[in-house]
C-alpha cells in the first residue's frame, strides 16, 4: 500500500521531498516489478528503493534489475540489495566459453566468511518471506583500481618508479585476500579489473561481487589465478597492451618488431604479457611472473601461494632499486 | 619395474573407456594380480543449484549413471578375456557426498592427486589414464587430470592412452 510507504517516509525522512510512494514488498521474487519509491521489507528492516544498479561495459549501459540501490530507512544508510536471480550465462575468456551461474547462496556464504575483513565488500544476507535470499551490501565509495591506475597522469617510466611499488604492495594484499578464500575452499569466481576497488579515504583495495559459480574440477582455483595474473599484467603495463594500444602509446616500431607469439598471453592472444620488451626497465623477476601467463610458458601458477612467493621477492627487489 | 597391479583412472568418458580397452588388449594374455577401475567422484557444485533438493537429485542421477558405466567398463574387460577374479571397481566418493559417510574421500581439490594417493596406498605399479588432448590455454585455465598425473607421479609407470 502506498499509504504505508508514505507513513514510513514521513517517519524516517520527514524532510523528504518525495511525491511518489510505491508499495511495500516482502516477497522479492518478481524483482523486475520493484522500482523507485517502493520499499523492500526484510524482517524488521525497510529499504527504500532509489534505482536499479547499472553496469557499463563496452560503452553499453546494462540495467541490473536484481540489484537495487536503497536507503535503509531505520539507519539512513545507503546500501545495495542484491535479490535472488538464478541466471546462467556464458562467460568468455579468450576463445573459451564457460557456463557461469549466478549463485546467491555462494555470495551469502562468502559474506559471512569475510565479515569484518575490509579486503572484501561487507554485508549480510537474509531471506524474504518467500525464502528468497537477499544480500544487503555496504556501498564502497571509490573507483576501480584499473581506472585509478589509468588516470595517473604521468608517463610509464615515472609511473613504474614512483607509483607502481605502492600499488604492487597493495595488490599483493589483494592476492592474499583471494588466498584466504581459497584456503576456505571458496573461489571469488570473477577476479577481474572492475571487481577490485580502491576505497576513497582509506585507499584500501577491496574485492566485490562473489556470486559467480562454475564447474571446474582439476583446477578449481584456476580462473581466479588467471584473473589475478591478468590484473598484474595491467598494473605493470599501466594499460592493456595490445598492438593497438602500443601504437596509440607511440611505442617505436623497432620494439614492436621484436614481439613474437611467445610474448602474448596464452589465453587472450592479442595481449602482450612480456612487458619488459616494451619497457626495458621492468626487472626480470617481475617480468618472469607475467611470463607465466605467456603462450611460451610451460609452467603455470597452480596456487595463489606460488604467485605470492614470487611477487613478494619481486617487491623487495623493486623497493631496493 | 613390475606389472602386477594396475590402476585404471576412469571418468566415464569415451577416452576412459578407450583406456580400459587398451588395458584389456594388453592384459588378457598376461598374468596380473589386480586391475582396479577407479572413479574419483566429481560432485556437482552445490552453488550451481537453487536448492539442496535439486542438487541431491543431480548427485543421485550422476552416481547411478557412473555406477552403470563402471559396471560396463568391468564387463568390457571380462569380454576381452581378463579374469573376473582380478578386476575391482572403486567408486571413490567425495567428502561432501550426501550418500557416502566416510573419512577416506576426495576433497575435490585435485582429482589427479587423489588418483596418485590411491595408487600409492594400494601399491599399484602402473597407472593408466585416458587423455582428452587439451591446449595449453585450456590446461592453464581448467587443468588436466592426465597432465597432473604424469607430472606428479613417482615410483610408478604411467600409460597415457590417446
PDB file of N, CA and C in Angstrom, chain A residues 226-302:
ATOM      1  N   UNK A 226      44.175 -16.941 -12.902  1.00  0.00           N
ATOM      2  CA  UNK A 226      44.279 -16.265 -14.202  1.00  0.00           C
ATOM      3  C   UNK A 226      43.864 -14.790 -14.060  1.00  0.00           C
ATOM      4  N   UNK A 227      42.802 -14.551 -13.318  1.00  0.00           N
ATOM      5  CA  UNK A 227      42.328 -13.178 -13.120  1.00  0.00           C
ATOM      6  C   UNK A 227      43.365 -12.321 -12.404  1.00  0.00           C
ATOM      7  N   UNK A 228      43.981 -12.876 -11.384  1.00  0.00           N
ATOM      8  CA  UNK A 228      44.999 -12.116 -10.636  1.00  0.00           C
ATOM      9  C   UNK A 228      46.187 -11.784 -11.538  1.00  0.00           C
ATOM     10  N   UNK A 229      46.615 -12.767 -12.307  1.00  0.00           N
ATOM     11  CA  UNK A 229      47.761 -12.525 -13.192  1.00  0.00           C
ATOM     12  C   UNK A 229      47.417 -11.468 -14.246  1.00  0.00           C
ATOM     13  N   UNK A 230      46.213 -11.534 -14.761  1.00  0.00           N
ATOM     14  CA  UNK A 230      45.813 -10.559 -15.785  1.00  0.00           C
ATOM     15  C   UNK A 230      45.790  -9.149 -15.210  1.00  0.00           C
ATOM     16  N   UNK A 231      45.311  -9.029 -13.973  1.00  0.00           N
ATOM     17  CA  UNK A 231      45.301  -7.699 -13.339  1.00  0.00           C
ATOM     18  C   UNK A 231      46.737  -7.217 -13.163  1.00  0.00           C
ATOM     19  N   UNK A 232      47.618  -8.126 -12.739  1.00  0.00           N
ATOM     20  CA  UNK A 232      49.017  -7.719 -12.531  1.00  0.00           C
ATOM     21  C   UNK A 232      49.651  -7.239 -13.844  1.00  0.00           C
ATOM     22  N   UNK A 233      49.349  -7.937 -14.932  1.00  0.00           N
ATOM     23  CA  UNK A 233      49.881  -7.508 -16.234  1.00  0.00           C
ATOM     24  C   UNK A 233      49.417  -6.069 -16.528  1.00  0.00           C
ATOM     25  N   UNK A 234      48.150  -5.827 -16.240  1.00  0.00           N
ATOM     26  CA  UNK A 234      47.608  -4.476 -16.473  1.00  0.00           C
ATOM     27  C   UNK A 234      48.337  -3.451 -15.596  1.00  0.00           C
ATOM     28  N   UNK A 235      48.519  -3.803 -14.326  1.00  0.00           N
ATOM     29  CA  UNK A 235      49.141  -2.851 -13.395  1.00  0.00           C
ATOM     30  C   UNK A 235      50.585  -2.545 -13.799  1.00  0.00           C
ATOM     31  N   UNK A 236      51.297  -3.560 -14.250  1.00  0.00           N
ATOM     32  CA  UNK A 236      52.691  -3.330 -14.653  1.00  0.00           C
ATOM     33  C   UNK A 236      52.729  -2.493 -15.937  1.00  0.00           C
ATOM     34  N   UNK A 237      51.833  -2.803 -16.862  1.00  0.00           N
ATOM     35  CA  UNK A 237      51.852  -2.100 -18.156  1.00  0.00           C
ATOM     36  C   UNK A 237      51.138  -0.761 -18.138  1.00  0.00           C
ATOM     37  N   UNK A 238      50.360  -0.516 -17.080  1.00  0.00           N
ATOM     38  CA  UNK A 238      49.521   0.690 -16.953  1.00  0.00           C
ATOM     39  C   UNK A 238      48.497   0.774 -18.084  1.00  0.00           C
ATOM     40  N   UNK A 239      48.238  -0.357 -18.697  1.00  0.00           N
ATOM     41  CA  UNK A 239      47.248  -0.442 -19.783  1.00  0.00           C
ATOM     42  C   UNK A 239      47.147  -1.899 -20.184  1.00  0.00           C
ATOM     43  N   UNK A 240      46.121  -2.200 -20.948  1.00  0.00           N
ATOM     44  CA  UNK A 240      46.064  -3.492 -21.631  1.00  0.00           C
ATOM     45  C   UNK A 240      46.931  -3.359 -22.864  1.00  0.00           C
ATOM     46  N   UNK A 241      48.028  -4.048 -22.914  1.00  0.00           N
ATOM     47  CA  UNK A 241      48.964  -3.830 -24.012  1.00  0.00           C
ATOM     48  C   UNK A 241      48.621  -4.717 -25.206  1.00  0.00           C
ATOM     49  N   UNK A 242      47.846  -4.168 -26.108  1.00  0.00           N
ATOM     50  CA  UNK A 242      47.574  -4.837 -27.382  1.00  0.00           C
ATOM     51  C   UNK A 242      48.337  -4.058 -28.445  1.00  0.00           C
ATOM     52  N   UNK A 243      48.400  -4.598 -29.646  1.00  0.00           N
ATOM     53  CA  UNK A 243      49.117  -3.873 -30.705  1.00  0.00           C
ATOM     54  C   UNK A 243      48.505  -2.486 -30.896  1.00  0.00           C
ATOM     55  N   UNK A 244      47.194  -2.422 -30.794  1.00  0.00           N
ATOM     56  CA  UNK A 244      46.519  -1.140 -30.978  1.00  0.00           C
ATOM     57  C   UNK A 244      46.932  -0.121 -29.912  1.00  0.00           C
ATOM     58  N   UNK A 245      46.905  -0.541 -28.652  1.00  0.00           N
ATOM     59  CA  UNK A 245      47.263   0.425 -27.597  1.00  0.00           C
ATOM     60  C   UNK A 245      48.756   0.785 -27.675  1.00  0.00           C
ATOM     61  N   UNK A 246      49.565  -0.197 -28.083  1.00  0.00           N
ATOM     62  CA  UNK A 246      51.005   0.099 -28.187  1.00  0.00           C
ATOM     63  C   UNK A 246      51.244   1.169 -29.253  1.00  0.00           C
ATOM     64  N   UNK A 247      50.484   1.079 -30.335  1.00  0.00           N
ATOM     65  CA  UNK A 247      50.624   2.098 -31.389  1.00  0.00           C
ATOM     66  C   UNK A 247      50.124   3.447 -30.879  1.00  0.00           C
ATOM     67  N   UNK A 248      49.023   3.408 -30.146  1.00  0.00           N
ATOM     68  CA  UNK A 248      48.484   4.654 -29.584  1.00  0.00           C
ATOM     69  C   UNK A 248      49.461   5.279 -28.586  1.00  0.00           C
ATOM     70  N   UNK A 249      50.178   4.414 -27.878  1.00  0.00           N
ATOM     71  CA  UNK A 249      51.148   4.915 -26.889  1.00  0.00           C
ATOM     72  C   UNK A 249      52.430   5.407 -27.551  1.00  0.00           C
ATOM     73  N   UNK A 250      52.528   5.188 -28.838  1.00  0.00           N
ATOM     74  CA  UNK A 250      53.700   5.667 -29.579  1.00  0.00           C
ATOM     75  C   UNK A 250      54.938   4.812 -29.376  1.00  0.00           C
ATOM     76  N   UNK A 251      54.752   3.541 -29.074  1.00  0.00           N
ATOM     77  CA  UNK A 251      55.902   2.640 -28.911  1.00  0.00           C
ATOM     78  C   UNK A 251      56.580   2.461 -30.280  1.00  0.00           C
ATOM     79  N   UNK A 252      57.887   2.538 -30.261  1.00  0.00           N
ATOM     80  CA  UNK A 252      58.626   2.535 -31.531  1.00  0.00           C
ATOM     81  C   UNK A 252      58.504   1.203 -32.270  1.00  0.00           C
ATOM     82  N   UNK A 253      58.535   1.328 -33.592  1.00  0.00           N
ATOM     83  CA  UNK A 253      58.448   0.126 -34.428  1.00  0.00           C
ATOM     84  C   UNK A 253      59.569  -0.854 -34.155  1.00  0.00           C
ATOM     85  N   UNK A 254      60.754  -0.304 -33.835  1.00  0.00           N
ATOM     86  CA  UNK A 254      61.900  -1.187 -33.582  1.00  0.00           C
ATOM     87  C   UNK A 254      61.613  -2.120 -32.391  1.00  0.00           C
ATOM     88  N   UNK A 255      60.785  -1.661 -31.467  1.00  0.00           N
ATOM     89  CA  UNK A 255      60.396  -2.508 -30.325  1.00  0.00           C
ATOM     90  C   UNK A 255      59.271  -3.454 -30.747  1.00  0.00           C
ATOM     91  N   UNK A 256      58.273  -2.870 -31.414  1.00  0.00           N
ATOM     92  CA  UNK A 256      57.117  -3.690 -31.819  1.00  0.00           C
ATOM     93  C   UNK A 256      57.545  -4.858 -32.702  1.00  0.00           C
ATOM     94  N   UNK A 257      58.555  -4.609 -33.553  1.00  0.00           N
ATOM     95  CA  UNK A 257      59.006  -5.657 -34.475  1.00  0.00           C
ATOM     96  C   UNK A 257      59.654  -6.846 -33.765  1.00  0.00           C
ATOM     97  N   UNK A 258      60.043  -6.626 -32.516  1.00  0.00           N
ATOM     98  CA  UNK A 258      60.678  -7.746 -31.794  1.00  0.00           C
ATOM     99  C   UNK A 258      59.645  -8.681 -31.172  1.00  0.00           C
ATOM    100  N   UNK A 259      58.381  -8.237 -31.132  1.00  0.00           N
ATOM    101  CA  UNK A 259      57.354  -9.071 -30.480  1.00  0.00           C
ATOM    102  C   UNK A 259      57.063 -10.317 -31.301  1.00  0.00           C
ATOM    103  N   UNK A 260      57.010 -11.447 -30.622  1.00  0.00           N
ATOM    104  CA  UNK A 260      56.618 -12.687 -31.304  1.00  0.00           C
ATOM    105  C   UNK A 260      55.505 -13.369 -30.528  1.00  0.00           C
ATOM    106  N   UNK A 261      55.002 -14.461 -31.050  1.00  0.00           N
ATOM    107  CA  UNK A 261      53.801 -15.087 -30.457  1.00  0.00           C
ATOM    108  C   UNK A 261      54.026 -15.467 -28.990  1.00  0.00           C
ATOM    109  N   UNK A 262      55.238 -15.788 -28.635  1.00  0.00           N
ATOM    110  CA  UNK A 262      55.526 -16.182 -27.256  1.00  0.00           C
ATOM    111  C   UNK A 262      55.442 -15.036 -26.267  1.00  0.00           C
ATOM    112  N   UNK A 263      55.340 -13.808 -26.768  1.00  0.00           N
ATOM    113  CA  UNK A 263      55.256 -12.642 -25.878  1.00  0.00           C
ATOM    114  C   UNK A 263      53.810 -12.310 -25.501  1.00  0.00           C
ATOM    115  N   UNK A 264      52.885 -13.029 -26.126  1.00  0.00           N
ATOM    116  CA  UNK A 264      51.465 -12.739 -25.892  1.00  0.00           C
ATOM    117  C   UNK A 264      50.862 -13.738 -24.902  1.00  0.00           C
ATOM    118  N   UNK A 265      49.701 -13.393 -24.381  1.00  0.00           N
ATOM    119  CA  UNK A 265      49.015 -14.240 -23.409  1.00  0.00           C
ATOM    120  C   UNK A 265      48.595 -15.567 -24.040  1.00  0.00           C
ATOM    121  N   UNK A 266      48.716 -16.637 -23.255  1.00  0.00           N
ATOM    122  CA  UNK A 266      48.306 -17.963 -23.738  1.00  0.00           C
ATOM    123  C   UNK A 266      46.795 -18.039 -23.884  1.00  0.00           C
ATOM    124  N   UNK A 267      46.094 -17.191 -23.159  1.00  0.00           N
ATOM    125  CA  UNK A 267      44.633 -17.290 -23.156  1.00  0.00           C
ATOM    126  C   UNK A 267      43.991 -16.206 -24.014  1.00  0.00           C
ATOM    127  N   UNK A 268      44.442 -14.971 -23.854  1.00  0.00           N
ATOM    128  CA  UNK A 268      43.890 -13.870 -24.648  1.00  0.00           C
ATOM    129  C   UNK A 268      44.990 -13.444 -25.612  1.00  0.00           C
ATOM    130  N   UNK A 269      44.897 -13.978 -26.816  1.00  0.00           N
ATOM    131  CA  UNK A 269      46.016 -13.966 -27.755  1.00  0.00           C
ATOM    132  C   UNK A 269      46.498 -12.614 -28.244  1.00  0.00           C
ATOM    133  N   UNK A 270      45.735 -11.536 -28.008  1.00  0.00           N
ATOM    134  CA  UNK A 270      46.205 -10.237 -28.528  1.00  0.00           C
ATOM    135  C   UNK A 270      46.855  -9.373 -27.444  1.00  0.00           C
ATOM    136  N   UNK A 271      46.995  -9.924 -26.236  1.00  0.00           N
ATOM    137  CA  UNK A 271      47.578  -9.123 -25.146  1.00  0.00           C
ATOM    138  C   UNK A 271      49.036  -9.484 -24.914  1.00  0.00           C
ATOM    139  N   UNK A 272      49.871  -8.447 -24.931  1.00  0.00           N
ATOM    140  CA  UNK A 272      51.292  -8.649 -24.664  1.00  0.00           C
ATOM    141  C   UNK A 272      51.475  -8.828 -23.157  1.00  0.00           C
ATOM    142  N   UNK A 273      52.143  -9.917 -22.764  1.00  0.00           N
ATOM    143  CA  UNK A 273      52.451 -10.099 -21.338  1.00  0.00           C
ATOM    144  C   UNK A 273      53.949  -9.928 -21.074  1.00  0.00           C
ATOM    145  N   UNK A 274      54.742  -9.979 -22.125  1.00  0.00           N
ATOM    146  CA  UNK A 274      56.185  -9.754 -21.962  1.00  0.00           C
ATOM    147  C   UNK A 274      56.431  -8.245 -21.965  1.00  0.00           C
ATOM    148  N   UNK A 275      56.051  -7.621 -20.848  1.00  0.00           N
ATOM    149  CA  UNK A 275      56.038  -6.153 -20.770  1.00  0.00           C
ATOM    150  C   UNK A 275      57.462  -5.590 -20.825  1.00  0.00           C
ATOM    151  N   UNK A 276      58.424  -6.394 -20.419  1.00  0.00           N
ATOM    152  CA  UNK A 276      59.819  -5.933 -20.441  1.00  0.00           C
ATOM    153  C   UNK A 276      60.274  -5.574 -21.860  1.00  0.00           C
ATOM    154  N   UNK A 277      59.694  -6.239 -22.841  1.00  0.00           N
ATOM    155  CA  UNK A 277      60.077  -5.909 -24.217  1.00  0.00           C
ATOM    156  C   UNK A 277      59.623  -4.491 -24.588  1.00  0.00           C
ATOM    157  N   UNK A 278      58.566  -4.043 -23.952  1.00  0.00           N
ATOM    158  CA  UNK A 278      58.052  -2.692 -24.240  1.00  0.00           C
ATOM    159  C   UNK A 278      58.794  -1.668 -23.367  1.00  0.00           C
ATOM    160  N   UNK A 279      58.909  -2.007 -22.097  1.00  0.00           N
ATOM    161  CA  UNK A 279      59.561  -1.101 -21.151  1.00  0.00           C
ATOM    162  C   UNK A 279      60.744  -1.850 -20.538  1.00  0.00           C
ATOM    163  N   UNK A 280      61.945  -1.564 -21.015  1.00  0.00           N
ATOM    164  CA  UNK A 280      63.091  -2.418 -20.674  1.00  0.00           C
ATOM    165  C   UNK A 280      63.581  -2.279 -19.227  1.00  0.00           C
ATOM    166  N   UNK A 281      63.033  -1.295 -18.487  1.00  0.00           N
ATOM    167  CA  UNK A 281      63.441  -1.132 -17.081  1.00  0.00           C
ATOM    168  C   UNK A 281      62.628  -2.032 -16.138  1.00  0.00           C
ATOM    169  N   UNK A 282      61.695  -2.811 -16.674  1.00  0.00           N
ATOM    170  CA  UNK A 282      60.962  -3.763 -15.809  1.00  0.00           C
ATOM    171  C   UNK A 282      61.957  -4.834 -15.353  1.00  0.00           C
ATOM    172  N   UNK A 283      62.104  -5.045 -14.052  1.00  0.00           N
ATOM    173  CA  UNK A 283      63.075  -6.052 -13.579  1.00  0.00           C
ATOM    174  C   UNK A 283      62.662  -7.469 -13.997  1.00  0.00           C
ATOM    175  N   UNK A 284      63.677  -8.295 -14.245  1.00  0.00           N
ATOM    176  CA  UNK A 284      63.404  -9.663 -14.707  1.00  0.00           C
ATOM    177  C   UNK A 284      62.489 -10.467 -13.782  1.00  0.00           C
ATOM    178  N   UNK A 285      62.730 -10.440 -12.465  1.00  0.00           N
ATOM    179  CA  UNK A 285      61.857 -11.260 -11.609  1.00  0.00           C
ATOM    180  C   UNK A 285      60.376 -10.891 -11.744  1.00  0.00           C
ATOM    181  N   UNK A 286      60.101  -9.601 -11.892  1.00  0.00           N
ATOM    182  CA  UNK A 286      58.709  -9.181 -12.059  1.00  0.00           C
ATOM    183  C   UNK A 286      58.184  -9.647 -13.416  1.00  0.00           C
ATOM    184  N   UNK A 287      59.008  -9.453 -14.436  1.00  0.00           N
ATOM    185  CA  UNK A 287      58.573  -9.864 -15.776  1.00  0.00           C
ATOM    186  C   UNK A 287      58.359 -11.386 -15.850  1.00  0.00           C
ATOM    187  N   UNK A 288      59.182 -12.116 -15.108  1.00  0.00           N
ATOM    188  CA  UNK A 288      59.020 -13.583 -15.096  1.00  0.00           C
ATOM    189  C   UNK A 288      57.658 -13.999 -14.537  1.00  0.00           C
ATOM    190  N   UNK A 289      57.169 -13.223 -13.591  1.00  0.00           N
ATOM    191  CA  UNK A 289      55.828 -13.531 -13.044  1.00  0.00           C
ATOM    192  C   UNK A 289      54.797 -13.383 -14.165  1.00  0.00           C
ATOM    193  N   UNK A 290      54.926 -12.289 -14.921  1.00  0.00           N
ATOM    194  CA  UNK A 290      53.971 -12.049 -16.009  1.00  0.00           C
ATOM    195  C   UNK A 290      54.080 -13.128 -17.082  1.00  0.00           C
ATOM    196  N   UNK A 291      55.308 -13.593 -17.297  1.00  0.00           N
ATOM    197  CA  UNK A 291      55.538 -14.574 -18.368  1.00  0.00           C
ATOM    198  C   UNK A 291      54.907 -15.939 -18.075  1.00  0.00           C
ATOM    199  N   UNK A 292      54.494 -16.167 -16.816  1.00  0.00           N
ATOM    200  CA  UNK A 292      53.763 -17.410 -16.521  1.00  0.00           C
ATOM    201  C   UNK A 292      52.455 -17.470 -17.314  1.00  0.00           C
ATOM    202  N   UNK A 293      52.004 -16.312 -17.751  1.00  0.00           N
ATOM    203  CA  UNK A 293      50.741 -16.233 -18.495  1.00  0.00           C
ATOM    204  C   UNK A 293      50.974 -16.324 -20.006  1.00  0.00           C
ATOM    205  N   UNK A 294      52.215 -16.375 -20.410  1.00  0.00           N
ATOM    206  CA  UNK A 294      52.510 -16.278 -21.849  1.00  0.00           C
ATOM    207  C   UNK A 294      52.351 -17.611 -22.563  1.00  0.00           C
ATOM    208  N   UNK A 295      52.154 -17.528 -23.860  1.00  0.00           N
ATOM    209  CA  UNK A 295      51.970 -18.753 -24.643  1.00  0.00           C
ATOM    210  C   UNK A 295      53.271 -19.533 -24.755  1.00  0.00           C
ATOM    211  N   UNK A 296      54.389 -18.902 -24.406  1.00  0.00           N
ATOM    212  CA  UNK A 296      55.670 -19.618 -24.469  1.00  0.00           C
ATOM    213  C   UNK A 296      56.005 -20.328 -23.153  1.00  0.00           C
ATOM    214  N   UNK A 297      55.155 -20.135 -22.147  1.00  0.00           N
ATOM    215  CA  UNK A 297      55.466 -20.742 -20.851  1.00  0.00           C
ATOM    216  C   UNK A 297      54.988 -22.183 -20.797  1.00  0.00           C
ATOM    217  N   UNK A 298      55.778 -23.018 -20.126  1.00  0.00           N
ATOM    218  CA  UNK A 298      55.311 -24.390 -19.911  1.00  0.00           C
ATOM    219  C   UNK A 298      55.008 -24.603 -18.436  1.00  0.00           C
ATOM    220  N   UNK A 299      55.182 -23.539 -17.659  1.00  0.00           N
ATOM    221  CA  UNK A 299      54.919 -23.633 -16.220  1.00  0.00           C
ATOM    222  C   UNK A 299      53.864 -22.597 -15.853  1.00  0.00           C
ATOM    223  N   UNK A 300      52.825 -23.044 -15.208  1.00  0.00           N
ATOM    224  CA  UNK A 300      51.769 -22.128 -14.783  1.00  0.00           C
ATOM    225  C   UNK A 300      51.712 -22.110 -13.262  1.00  0.00           C
ATOM    226  N   UNK A 301      51.204 -21.000 -12.725  1.00  0.00           N
ATOM    227  CA  UNK A 301      50.969 -20.984 -11.280  1.00  0.00           C
ATOM    228  C   UNK A 301      49.772 -21.871 -10.971  1.00  0.00           C
ATOM    229  N   UNK A 302      49.948 -22.714  -9.960  1.00  0.00           N
ATOM    230  CA  UNK A 302      48.839 -23.604  -9.585  1.00  0.00           C
ATOM    231  C   UNK A 302      48.124 -23.114  -8.330  1.00  0.00           C
TER     232      UNK A 302
END
